[in-house]
CSV table of C-alpha atoms in Angstrom, one decimal:
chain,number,residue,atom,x,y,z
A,21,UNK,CA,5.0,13.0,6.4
A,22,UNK,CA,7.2,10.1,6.1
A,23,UNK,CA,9.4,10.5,8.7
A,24,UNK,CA,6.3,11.5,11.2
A,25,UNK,CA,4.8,8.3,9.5
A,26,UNK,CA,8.1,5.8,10.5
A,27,UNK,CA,8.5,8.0,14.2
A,28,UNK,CA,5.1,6.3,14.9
A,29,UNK,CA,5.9,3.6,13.6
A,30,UNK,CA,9.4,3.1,15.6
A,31,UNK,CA,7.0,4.1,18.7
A,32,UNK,CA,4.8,0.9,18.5
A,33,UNK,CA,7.8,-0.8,17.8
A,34,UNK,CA,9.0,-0.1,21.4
A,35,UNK,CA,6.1,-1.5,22.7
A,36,UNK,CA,5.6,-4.2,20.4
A,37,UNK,CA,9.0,-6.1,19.3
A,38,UNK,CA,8.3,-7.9,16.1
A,39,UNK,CA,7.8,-5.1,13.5
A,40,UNK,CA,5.4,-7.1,11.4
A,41,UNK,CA,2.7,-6.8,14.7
A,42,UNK,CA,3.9,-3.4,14.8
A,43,UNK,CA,2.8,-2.6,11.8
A,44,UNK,CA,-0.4,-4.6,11.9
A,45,UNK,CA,-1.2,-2.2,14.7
A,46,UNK,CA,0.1,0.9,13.3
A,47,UNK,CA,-2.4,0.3,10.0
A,48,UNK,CA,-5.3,-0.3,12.2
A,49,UNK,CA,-4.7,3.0,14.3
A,50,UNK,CA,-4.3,4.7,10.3
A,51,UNK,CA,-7.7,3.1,9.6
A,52,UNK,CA,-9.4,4.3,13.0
A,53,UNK,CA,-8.3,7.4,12.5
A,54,UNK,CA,-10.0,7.9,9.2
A,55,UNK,CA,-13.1,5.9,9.9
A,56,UNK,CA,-15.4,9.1,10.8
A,57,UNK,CA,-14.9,10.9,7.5
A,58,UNK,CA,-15.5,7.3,5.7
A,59,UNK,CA,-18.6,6.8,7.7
A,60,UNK,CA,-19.5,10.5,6.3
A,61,UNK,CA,-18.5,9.8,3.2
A,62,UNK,CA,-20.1,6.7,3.3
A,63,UNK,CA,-23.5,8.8,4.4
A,64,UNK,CA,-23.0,10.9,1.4
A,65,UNK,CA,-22.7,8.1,-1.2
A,66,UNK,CA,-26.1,6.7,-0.1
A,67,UNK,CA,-27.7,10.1,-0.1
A,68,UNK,CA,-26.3,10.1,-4.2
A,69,UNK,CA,-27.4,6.5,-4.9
A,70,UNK,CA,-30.9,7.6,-3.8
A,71,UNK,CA,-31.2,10.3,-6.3
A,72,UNK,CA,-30.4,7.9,-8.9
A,73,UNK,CA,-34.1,8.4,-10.5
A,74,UNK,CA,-34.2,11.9,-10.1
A,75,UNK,CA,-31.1,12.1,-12.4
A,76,UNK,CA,-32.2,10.0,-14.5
A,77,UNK,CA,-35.2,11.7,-14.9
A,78,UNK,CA,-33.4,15.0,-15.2
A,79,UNK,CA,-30.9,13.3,-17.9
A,80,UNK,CA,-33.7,12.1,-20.7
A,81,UNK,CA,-35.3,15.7,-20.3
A,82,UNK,CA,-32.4,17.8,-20.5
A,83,UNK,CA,-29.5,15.5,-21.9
A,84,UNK,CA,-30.1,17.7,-25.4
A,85,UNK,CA,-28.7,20.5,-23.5
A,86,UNK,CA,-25.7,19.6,-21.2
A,87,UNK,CA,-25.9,23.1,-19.7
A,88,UNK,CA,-29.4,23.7,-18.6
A,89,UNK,CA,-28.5,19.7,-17.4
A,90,UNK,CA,-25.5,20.8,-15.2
A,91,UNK,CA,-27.5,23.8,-13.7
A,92,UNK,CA,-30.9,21.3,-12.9
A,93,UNK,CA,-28.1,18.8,-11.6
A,94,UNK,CA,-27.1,21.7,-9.2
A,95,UNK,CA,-30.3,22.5,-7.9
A,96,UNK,CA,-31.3,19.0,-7.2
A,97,UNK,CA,-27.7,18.3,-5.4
A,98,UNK,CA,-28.0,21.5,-3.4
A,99,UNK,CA,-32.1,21.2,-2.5
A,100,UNK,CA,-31.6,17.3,-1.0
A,101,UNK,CA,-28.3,18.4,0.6
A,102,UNK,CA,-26.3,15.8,-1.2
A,103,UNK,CA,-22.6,16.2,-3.1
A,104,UNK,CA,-21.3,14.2,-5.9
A,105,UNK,CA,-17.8,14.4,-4.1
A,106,UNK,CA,-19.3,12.9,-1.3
A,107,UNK,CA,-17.7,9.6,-1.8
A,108,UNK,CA,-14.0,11.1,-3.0
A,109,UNK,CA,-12.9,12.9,0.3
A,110,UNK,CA,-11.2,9.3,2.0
A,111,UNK,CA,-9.5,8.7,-1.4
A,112,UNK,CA,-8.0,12.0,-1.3
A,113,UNK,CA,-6.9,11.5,1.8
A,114,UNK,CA,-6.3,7.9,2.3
A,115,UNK,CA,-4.2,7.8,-1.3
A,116,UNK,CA,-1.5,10.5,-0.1
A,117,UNK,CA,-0.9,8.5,2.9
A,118,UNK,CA,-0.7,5.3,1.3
A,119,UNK,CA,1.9,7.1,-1.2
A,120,UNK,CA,3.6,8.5,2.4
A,121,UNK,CA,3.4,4.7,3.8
A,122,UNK,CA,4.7,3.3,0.8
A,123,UNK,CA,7.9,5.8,0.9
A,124,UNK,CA,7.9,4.9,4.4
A,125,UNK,CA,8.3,1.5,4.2
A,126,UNK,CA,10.7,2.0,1.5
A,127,UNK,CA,12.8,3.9,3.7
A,128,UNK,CA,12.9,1.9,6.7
A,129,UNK,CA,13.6,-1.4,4.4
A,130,UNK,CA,16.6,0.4,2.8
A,131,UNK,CA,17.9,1.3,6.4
A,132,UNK,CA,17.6,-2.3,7.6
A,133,UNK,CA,19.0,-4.3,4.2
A,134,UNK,CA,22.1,-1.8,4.4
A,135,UNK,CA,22.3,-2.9,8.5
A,136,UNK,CA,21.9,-6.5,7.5
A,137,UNK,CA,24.5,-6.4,4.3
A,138,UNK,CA,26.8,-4.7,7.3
A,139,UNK,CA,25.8,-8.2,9.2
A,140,UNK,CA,26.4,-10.3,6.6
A,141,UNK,CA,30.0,-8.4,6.3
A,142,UNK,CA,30.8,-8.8,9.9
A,143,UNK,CA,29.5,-11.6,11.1
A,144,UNK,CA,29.0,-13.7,7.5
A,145,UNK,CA,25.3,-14.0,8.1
A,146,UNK,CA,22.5,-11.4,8.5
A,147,UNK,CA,19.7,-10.8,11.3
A,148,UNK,CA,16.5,-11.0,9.2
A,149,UNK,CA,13.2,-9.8,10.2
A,150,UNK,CA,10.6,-12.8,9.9
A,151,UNK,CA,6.9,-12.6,10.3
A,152,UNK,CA,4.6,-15.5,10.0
A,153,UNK,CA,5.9,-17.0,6.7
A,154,UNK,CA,7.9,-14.0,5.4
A,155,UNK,CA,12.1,-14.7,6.2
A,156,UNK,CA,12.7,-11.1,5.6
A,157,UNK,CA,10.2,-8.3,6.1
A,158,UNK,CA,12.4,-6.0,4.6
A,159,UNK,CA,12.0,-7.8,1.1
A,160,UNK,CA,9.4,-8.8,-1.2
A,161,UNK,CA,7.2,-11.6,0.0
A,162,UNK,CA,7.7,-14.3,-2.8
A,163,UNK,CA,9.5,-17.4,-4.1
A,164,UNK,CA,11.5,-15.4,-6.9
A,165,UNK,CA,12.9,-12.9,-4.3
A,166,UNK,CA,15.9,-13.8,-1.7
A,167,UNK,CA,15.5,-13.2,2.0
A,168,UNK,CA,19.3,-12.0,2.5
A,169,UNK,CA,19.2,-8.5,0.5
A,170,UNK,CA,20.8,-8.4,-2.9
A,171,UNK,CA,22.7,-6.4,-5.5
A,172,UNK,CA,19.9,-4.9,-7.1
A,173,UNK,CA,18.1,-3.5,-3.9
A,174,UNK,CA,21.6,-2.5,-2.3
A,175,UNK,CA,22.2,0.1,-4.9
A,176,UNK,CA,18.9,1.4,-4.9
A,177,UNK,CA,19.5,2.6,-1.7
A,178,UNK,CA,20.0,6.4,-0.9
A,179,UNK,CA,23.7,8.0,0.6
A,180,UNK,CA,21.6,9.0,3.6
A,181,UNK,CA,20.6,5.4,5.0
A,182,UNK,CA,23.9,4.3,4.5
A,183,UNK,CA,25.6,6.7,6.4
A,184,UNK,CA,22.8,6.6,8.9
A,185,UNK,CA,23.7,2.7,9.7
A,186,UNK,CA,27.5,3.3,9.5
A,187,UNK,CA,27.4,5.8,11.8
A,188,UNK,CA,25.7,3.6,13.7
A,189,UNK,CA,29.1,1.1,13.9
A,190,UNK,CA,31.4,1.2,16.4
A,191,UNK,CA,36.0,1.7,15.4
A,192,UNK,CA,35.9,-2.0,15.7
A,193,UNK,CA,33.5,-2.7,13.7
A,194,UNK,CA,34.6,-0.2,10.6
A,195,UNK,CA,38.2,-1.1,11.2
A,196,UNK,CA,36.8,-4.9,10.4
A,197,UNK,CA,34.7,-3.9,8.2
A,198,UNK,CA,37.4,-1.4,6.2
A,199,UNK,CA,39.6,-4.4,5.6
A,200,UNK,CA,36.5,-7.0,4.4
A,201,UNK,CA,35.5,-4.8,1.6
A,202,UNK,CA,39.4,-3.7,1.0
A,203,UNK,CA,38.3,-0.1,1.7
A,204,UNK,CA,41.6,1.1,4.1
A,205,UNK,CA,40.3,4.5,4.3
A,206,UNK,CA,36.9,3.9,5.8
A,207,UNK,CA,34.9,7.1,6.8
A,208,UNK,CA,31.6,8.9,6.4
A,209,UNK,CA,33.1,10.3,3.5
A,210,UNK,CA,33.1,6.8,1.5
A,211,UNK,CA,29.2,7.3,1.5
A,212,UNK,CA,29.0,10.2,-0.2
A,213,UNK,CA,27.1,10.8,-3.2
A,214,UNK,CA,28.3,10.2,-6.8
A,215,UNK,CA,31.7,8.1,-7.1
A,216,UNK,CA,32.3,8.0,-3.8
A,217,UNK,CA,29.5,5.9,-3.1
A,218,UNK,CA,29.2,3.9,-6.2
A,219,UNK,CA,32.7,2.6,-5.5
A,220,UNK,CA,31.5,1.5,-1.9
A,221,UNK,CA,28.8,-0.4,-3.3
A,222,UNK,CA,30.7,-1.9,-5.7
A,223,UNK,CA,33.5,-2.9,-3.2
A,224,UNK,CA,31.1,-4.6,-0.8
A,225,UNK,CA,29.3,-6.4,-3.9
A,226,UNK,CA,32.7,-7.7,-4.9
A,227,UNK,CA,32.9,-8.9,-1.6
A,228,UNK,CA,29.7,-10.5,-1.3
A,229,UNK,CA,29.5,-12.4,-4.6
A,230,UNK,CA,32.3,-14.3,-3.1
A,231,UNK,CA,31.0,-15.2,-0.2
A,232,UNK,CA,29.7,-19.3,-0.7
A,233,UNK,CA,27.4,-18.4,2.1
A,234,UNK,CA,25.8,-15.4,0.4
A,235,UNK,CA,25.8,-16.5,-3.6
A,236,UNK,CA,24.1,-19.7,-2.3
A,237,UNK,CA,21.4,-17.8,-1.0
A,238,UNK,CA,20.6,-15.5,-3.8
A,239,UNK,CA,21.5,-18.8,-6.7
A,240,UNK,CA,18.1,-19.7,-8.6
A,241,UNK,CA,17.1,-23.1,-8.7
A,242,UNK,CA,18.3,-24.5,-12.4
A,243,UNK,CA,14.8,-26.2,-13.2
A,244,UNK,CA,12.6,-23.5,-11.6
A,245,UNK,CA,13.6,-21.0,-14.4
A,246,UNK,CA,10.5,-19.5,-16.4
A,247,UNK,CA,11.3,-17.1,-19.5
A,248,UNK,CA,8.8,-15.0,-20.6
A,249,UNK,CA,10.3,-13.2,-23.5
A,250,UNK,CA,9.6,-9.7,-21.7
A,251,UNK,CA,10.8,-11.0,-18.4
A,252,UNK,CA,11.8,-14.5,-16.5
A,253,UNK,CA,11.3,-15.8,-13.2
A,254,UNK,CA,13.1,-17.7,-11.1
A,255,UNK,CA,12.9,-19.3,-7.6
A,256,UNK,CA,15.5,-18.4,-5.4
A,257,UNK,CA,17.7,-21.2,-3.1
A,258,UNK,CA,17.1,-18.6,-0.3
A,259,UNK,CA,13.5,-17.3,-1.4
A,260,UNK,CA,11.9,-15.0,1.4
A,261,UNK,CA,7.6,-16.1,1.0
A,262,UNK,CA,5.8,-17.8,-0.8
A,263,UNK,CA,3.7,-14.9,-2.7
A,264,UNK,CA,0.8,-15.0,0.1
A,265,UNK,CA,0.8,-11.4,0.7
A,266,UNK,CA,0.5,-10.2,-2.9
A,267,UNK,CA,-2.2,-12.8,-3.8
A,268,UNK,CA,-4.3,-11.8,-0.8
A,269,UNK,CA,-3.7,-8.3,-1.7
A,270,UNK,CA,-5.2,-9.2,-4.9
A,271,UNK,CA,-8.1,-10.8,-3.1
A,272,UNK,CA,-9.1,-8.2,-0.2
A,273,UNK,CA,-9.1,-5.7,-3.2
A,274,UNK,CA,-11.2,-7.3,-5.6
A,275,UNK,CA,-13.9,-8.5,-2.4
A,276,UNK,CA,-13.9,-4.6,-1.3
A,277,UNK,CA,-14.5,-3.8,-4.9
A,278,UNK,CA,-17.3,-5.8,-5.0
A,279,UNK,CA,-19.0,-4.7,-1.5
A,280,UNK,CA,-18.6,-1.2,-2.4
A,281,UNK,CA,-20.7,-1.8,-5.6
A,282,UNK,CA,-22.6,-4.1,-4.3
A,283,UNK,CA,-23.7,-1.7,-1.7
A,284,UNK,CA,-23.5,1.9,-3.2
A,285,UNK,CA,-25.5,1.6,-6.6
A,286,UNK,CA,-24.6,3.5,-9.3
A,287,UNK,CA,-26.1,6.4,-9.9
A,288,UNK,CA,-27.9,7.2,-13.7
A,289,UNK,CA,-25.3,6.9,-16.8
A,290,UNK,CA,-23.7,10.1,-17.9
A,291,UNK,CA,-24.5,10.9,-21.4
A,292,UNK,CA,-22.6,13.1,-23.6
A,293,UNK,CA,-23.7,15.8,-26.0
A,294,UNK,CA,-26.3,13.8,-28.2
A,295,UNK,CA,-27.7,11.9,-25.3
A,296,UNK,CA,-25.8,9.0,-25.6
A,297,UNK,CA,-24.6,6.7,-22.7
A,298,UNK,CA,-20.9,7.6,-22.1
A,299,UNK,CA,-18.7,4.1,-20.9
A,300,UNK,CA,-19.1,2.9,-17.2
A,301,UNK,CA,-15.4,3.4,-16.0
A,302,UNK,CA,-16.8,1.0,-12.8
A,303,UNK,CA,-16.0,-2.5,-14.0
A,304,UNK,CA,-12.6,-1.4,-15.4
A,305,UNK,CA,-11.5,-0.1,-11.9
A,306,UNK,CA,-13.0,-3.5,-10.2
A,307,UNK,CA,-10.5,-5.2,-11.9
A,308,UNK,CA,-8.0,-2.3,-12.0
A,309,UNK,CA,-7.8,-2.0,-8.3
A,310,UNK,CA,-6.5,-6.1,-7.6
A,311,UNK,CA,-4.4,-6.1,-10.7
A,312,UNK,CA,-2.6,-3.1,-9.1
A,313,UNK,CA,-2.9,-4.8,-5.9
A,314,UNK,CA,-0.9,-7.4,-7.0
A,315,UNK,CA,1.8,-6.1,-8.8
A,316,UNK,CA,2.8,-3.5,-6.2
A,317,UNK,CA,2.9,-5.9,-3.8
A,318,UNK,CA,4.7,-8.6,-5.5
A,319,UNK,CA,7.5,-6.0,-6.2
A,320,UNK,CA,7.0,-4.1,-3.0
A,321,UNK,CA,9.0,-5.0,0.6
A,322,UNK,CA,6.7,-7.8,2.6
A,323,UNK,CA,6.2,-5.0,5.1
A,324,UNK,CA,4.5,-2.7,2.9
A,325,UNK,CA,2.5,-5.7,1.3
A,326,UNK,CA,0.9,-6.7,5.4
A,327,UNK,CA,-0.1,-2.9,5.3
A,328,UNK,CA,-1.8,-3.3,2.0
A,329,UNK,CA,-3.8,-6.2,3.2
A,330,UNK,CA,-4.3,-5.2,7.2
A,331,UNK,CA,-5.8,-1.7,5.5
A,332,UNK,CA,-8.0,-4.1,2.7
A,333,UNK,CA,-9.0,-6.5,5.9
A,334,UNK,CA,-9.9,-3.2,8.2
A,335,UNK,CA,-12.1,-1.5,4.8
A,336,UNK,CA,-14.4,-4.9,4.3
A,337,UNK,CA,-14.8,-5.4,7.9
A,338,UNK,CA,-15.7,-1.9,8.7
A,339,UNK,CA,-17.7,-1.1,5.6
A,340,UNK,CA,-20.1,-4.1,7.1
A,341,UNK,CA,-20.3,-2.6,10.2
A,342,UNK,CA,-20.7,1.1,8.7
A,343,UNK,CA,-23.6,-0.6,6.1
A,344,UNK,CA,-25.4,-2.0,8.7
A,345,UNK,CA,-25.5,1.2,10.9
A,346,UNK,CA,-26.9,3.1,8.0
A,347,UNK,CA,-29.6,0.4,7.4
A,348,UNK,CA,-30.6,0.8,10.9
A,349,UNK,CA,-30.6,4.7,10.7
A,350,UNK,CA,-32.8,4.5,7.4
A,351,UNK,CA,-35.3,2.2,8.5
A,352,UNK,CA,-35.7,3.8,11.7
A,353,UNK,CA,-36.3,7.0,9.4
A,354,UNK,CA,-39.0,5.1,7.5
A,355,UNK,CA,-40.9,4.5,10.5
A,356,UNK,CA,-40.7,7.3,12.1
A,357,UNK,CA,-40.0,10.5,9.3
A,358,UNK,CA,-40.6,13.0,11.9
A,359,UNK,CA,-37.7,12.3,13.9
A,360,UNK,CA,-34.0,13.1,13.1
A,361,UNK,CA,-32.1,9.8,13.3
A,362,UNK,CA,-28.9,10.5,15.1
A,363,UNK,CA,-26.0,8.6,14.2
A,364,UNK,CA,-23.1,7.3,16.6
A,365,UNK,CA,-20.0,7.9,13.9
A,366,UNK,CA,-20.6,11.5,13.1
């Protein structure tokens, strides 16, 4: 899945150069892709909210016995056509892709730091990937994060996207490269897991700590140092954003949140064995869902953060459109109940 995920990706990227468009693009074609079965779903979750009195009804005469409850539940489900799993089928597919995206975008940004540490190597300065305010797509969008890539990311990065970018270099470039990092012996084989590797990284972070150019960019300010006990930020000489991404993340979440609820009412409290009301898990995930927002997009690459909030963006503006269409279907149902109301999305 992710590399089919990153071959489309590289695809619009022919086609459209700056890989923050790109992937503007390649969210909304994700998001157009899925919109049918939302619009189903969607259907679904309307049909549920409607039988909010008949549950309830149904759950103050049988909530004494959770069985006979269950079994009357059943009945009513299956005689008004309706599912409570109606409105789960886009999450379980929409969350495996965003996990598949998110490796994706790790993957890609791994490739591209290790060609840019190459640049940096070669050349003494990298070629970054800007979009809009973002120096570097490739890392996290944020004042306490540096545009050129650093130690800490290097290292995370897998034996296979480094060889893939040294293979990549021409005998010129590795002979140059081989002498830089004080590596004579050069090869494929320098990339290999376990010591081999290690030792690579840790000659070309010798070699880049002391580089003026590079420690300049990754140095924190002196008096823009916050310590938290449990952790301490720090704005970077060379910072990369300004934290836009993350916050609007944040935002688009918590808005979404709200037009979902606001538009899908919640069907009748489950109550547990002696008929009392068991807690609403729905205002904990309304905030769950921005917190979360946030945080994996604060620590995230910029480029997974613009999916994030293209695919929050797509979600409000097509759940008003999707809203509207079902308010047209039900009222033309009301007026005329003899006649089927055939929908556009199905």
């Amino acid at each position: 899945m992710n590399d089919f995920l990153k071959s489309i990706l590289d695809g619009i990227h022919m086609l459209i150069p700056s890989y923050g468009w790109a992937l503007v693009a390649f969210t909304v074609l994700i998001k157009v892709c899925l919109l049918p079965l939302d619009y189903k779903s969607r259907k679904g979750m309307r049909k549920m909210s409607a039988l909010a009195p008949k549950q309830a009804e149904l759950q103050k005469k049988y909530g004494h016995d959770q069985e006979k409850l269950q079994r009357k539940m059943s009945e009513l489900y299956k005689k008004e056509g309706a599912s409570p799993m109606s409105g789960c089928w886009p999450m379980l597919i929409s969350m495996p892709i965003l996990f598949a995206m998110f490796a994706a975008m790790r993957y890609m940004a791994n490739e591209q730091l290790v060609k840019q540490t190459f640049d940096i190597l070669l050349t003494g300065e990298p070629v970054l990937e800007p979009f809009l305010w973002v120096k570097n797509l490739w890392m996290p969008d944020s004042p306490f994060a540096a545009a050129w890539p650093n130690l800490q990311s290097l290292q995370m990065v897998d034996q296979k996207q480094w060889l893939a970018i040294f293979n990549t270099l021409n005998s010129e470039q590795i002979s140059q490269l081989a002498a830089t990092i004080n590596v004579p012996e050069l090869t494929a084989a320098s990339f290999d897991k376990g010591e081999a590797l290690k030792g690579t990284i840790q000659a070309i972070g010798n070699v880049l700590t002391a580089m003026p150019a590079y420690t300049e960019q990754i140095s924190v300010v002196p008096y823009l140092r916050v310590n938290l006990l449990i952790t301490e930020f720090a704005v970077v000489k060379g910072f990369n954003g300004f934290f836009i991404l993350p916050v609007l993340s944040a935002v688009s979440q918590f808005f979404f949140s709200k037009l979902t609820e606001a538009n899908n009412p919640q069907p009748a409290p489950k109550t547990d064995a002696n008929g009392q009301p068991q807690p609403n898990t729905g205002a904990f995930m309304k905030w769950f869902f921005p917190i979360f927002s946030l945080w994996i997009c604060a620590s995230s690459t910029a480029a997974f953060a613009v999916y994030w909030v293209v695919s929050n963006l797509f979600s409000l503006l097509s759940t008003q459109l999707m809203n509207w269409k079902l308010d047209q279907d039900e009222k033309k149902a009301a007026e005329n109940p003899a006649a089927p109301v055939k929908s556009s999305l199905k």
